[in-house]
mmCIF file of C-alpha atoms in Angstrom:
data_model
loop_
_atom_site.group_PDB
_atom_site.id
_atom_site.type_symbol
_atom_site.label_atom_id
_atom_site.label_comp_id
_atom_site.label_asym_id
_atom_site.label_seq_id
_atom_site.Cartn_x
_atom_site.Cartn_y
_atom_site.Cartn_z
ATOM 1 C CA MET A 1 -85.984 -34.566 77.660
ATOM 2 C CA THR A 2 -84.286 -31.189 78.872
ATOM 3 C CA VAL A 3 -81.289 -31.317 76.711
ATOM 4 C CA ARG A 4 -83.220 -31.635 73.566
ATOM 5 C CA TRP A 5 -85.126 -28.421 74.681
ATOM 6 C CA VAL A 6 -81.241 -26.661 75.143
ATOM 7 C CA ASP A 7 -80.370 -28.126 72.097
ATOM 8 C CA ALA A 8 -83.667 -26.426 70.158
ATOM 9 C CA VAL A 9 -83.424 -23.215 71.615
ATOM 10 C CA VAL A 10 -79.667 -22.584 70.924
ATOM 11 C CA THR A 11 -80.076 -23.541 67.403
ATOM 12 C CA VAL A 12 -83.183 -20.652 67.078
ATOM 13 C CA VAL A 13 -80.964 -18.269 68.764
ATOM 14 C CA VAL A 14 -78.021 -18.918 66.410
ATOM 15 C CA VAL A 15 -80.239 -18.759 63.216
ATOM 16 C CA ALA A 16 -81.628 -15.629 64.218
ATOM 17 C CA VAL A 17 -78.097 -14.243 64.672
ATOM 18 C CA GLY A 18 -77.129 -15.709 61.176
ATOM 19 C CA VAL A 19 -80.479 -14.276 59.481
ATOM 20 C CA ALA A 20 -79.633 -10.792 61.291
ATOM 21 C CA ALA A 21 -75.813 -10.819 60.094
ATOM 22 C CA VAL A 22 -77.603 -11.608 56.650
ATOM 23 C CA ILE A 23 -79.987 -8.746 56.776
ATOM 24 C CA ALA A 24 -77.446 -6.390 58.468
ATOM 25 C CA GLY A 25 -74.951 -7.071 55.510
ATOM 26 C CA GLY A 26 -77.500 -6.525 52.882
ATOM 27 C CA VAL A 27 -78.212 -3.194 54.577
ATOM 28 C CA ASP A 28 -74.575 -2.392 54.678
ATOM 29 C CA ASP A 29 -74.068 -3.814 51.577
ATOM 30 C CA SER A 30 -71.243 -5.835 52.884
ATOM 31 C CA PRO A 31 -70.952 -9.315 51.178
ATOM 32 C CA GLY A 32 -68.554 -10.585 53.836
ATOM 33 C CA LEU A 33 -71.241 -10.184 56.557
ATOM 34 C CA GLN A 34 -74.061 -11.854 54.096
ATOM 35 C CA GLY A 35 -71.635 -14.774 53.475
ATOM 36 C CA LEU A 36 -70.714 -15.592 57.235
ATOM 37 C CA GLY A 37 -74.269 -15.142 58.084
ATOM 38 C CA VAL A 38 -75.413 -17.819 55.672
ATOM 39 C CA MET A 39 -72.313 -20.020 56.813
ATOM 40 C CA VAL A 40 -73.624 -19.631 60.297
ATOM 41 C CA VAL A 41 -77.153 -20.635 59.850
ATOM 42 C CA ILE A 42 -76.201 -23.656 57.329
ATOM 43 C CA GLY A 43 -73.787 -24.534 60.391
ATOM 44 C CA SER A 44 -76.042 -24.486 62.705
ATOM 45 C CA VAL A 45 -78.580 -26.183 60.865
ATOM 46 C CA ALA A 46 -76.366 -29.120 60.056
ATOM 47 C CA LEU A 47 -75.133 -29.600 63.064
ATOM 48 C CA ALA A 48 -78.651 -29.638 64.773
ATOM 49 C CA VAL A 49 -79.533 -32.602 62.298
ATOM 50 C CA ARG A 50 -76.394 -34.595 62.544
ATOM 51 C CA ARG A 51 -77.260 -34.219 66.973
ATOM 52 C CA ALA A 52 -81.206 -35.321 65.759
ATOM 53 C CA ARG A 53 -79.608 -38.584 63.991
ATOM 54 C CA ARG A 54 -77.288 -39.363 66.577
ATOM 55 C CA ARG A 55 -79.700 -39.307 69.436
ATOM 56 C CA ARG A 56 -82.114 -41.511 66.995
ATOM 57 C CA HIS A 57 -79.273 -44.172 65.964
ATOM 58 C CA GLY A 58 -78.483 -44.350 69.417
ATOM 59 C CA GLY A 59 -75.088 -42.447 70.091
ATOM 60 C CA HIS A 60 -72.489 -43.484 67.274
ATOM 61 C CA ARG A 61 -73.102 -44.660 63.632
ATOM 62 C CA PRO A 62 -71.563 -47.337 62.480
ATOM 63 C CA ARG A 63 -68.658 -46.579 59.452
ATOM 64 C CA ASP A 64 -69.583 -48.119 55.971
#
């Protein structure tokens, strides 16, 4: 049960860092930092969804 909370907290913190990078990149007019922030947000959300789906299906999903 505690692992789920840790995963959720880590995901929220990483998303917050990514959003901060997007905002800082916008203020500094840096498209590279904005792009990096967007990639961090998308990557962390994708990994969180992947972990949740694997947990729901009992570990490993069979290949098609």
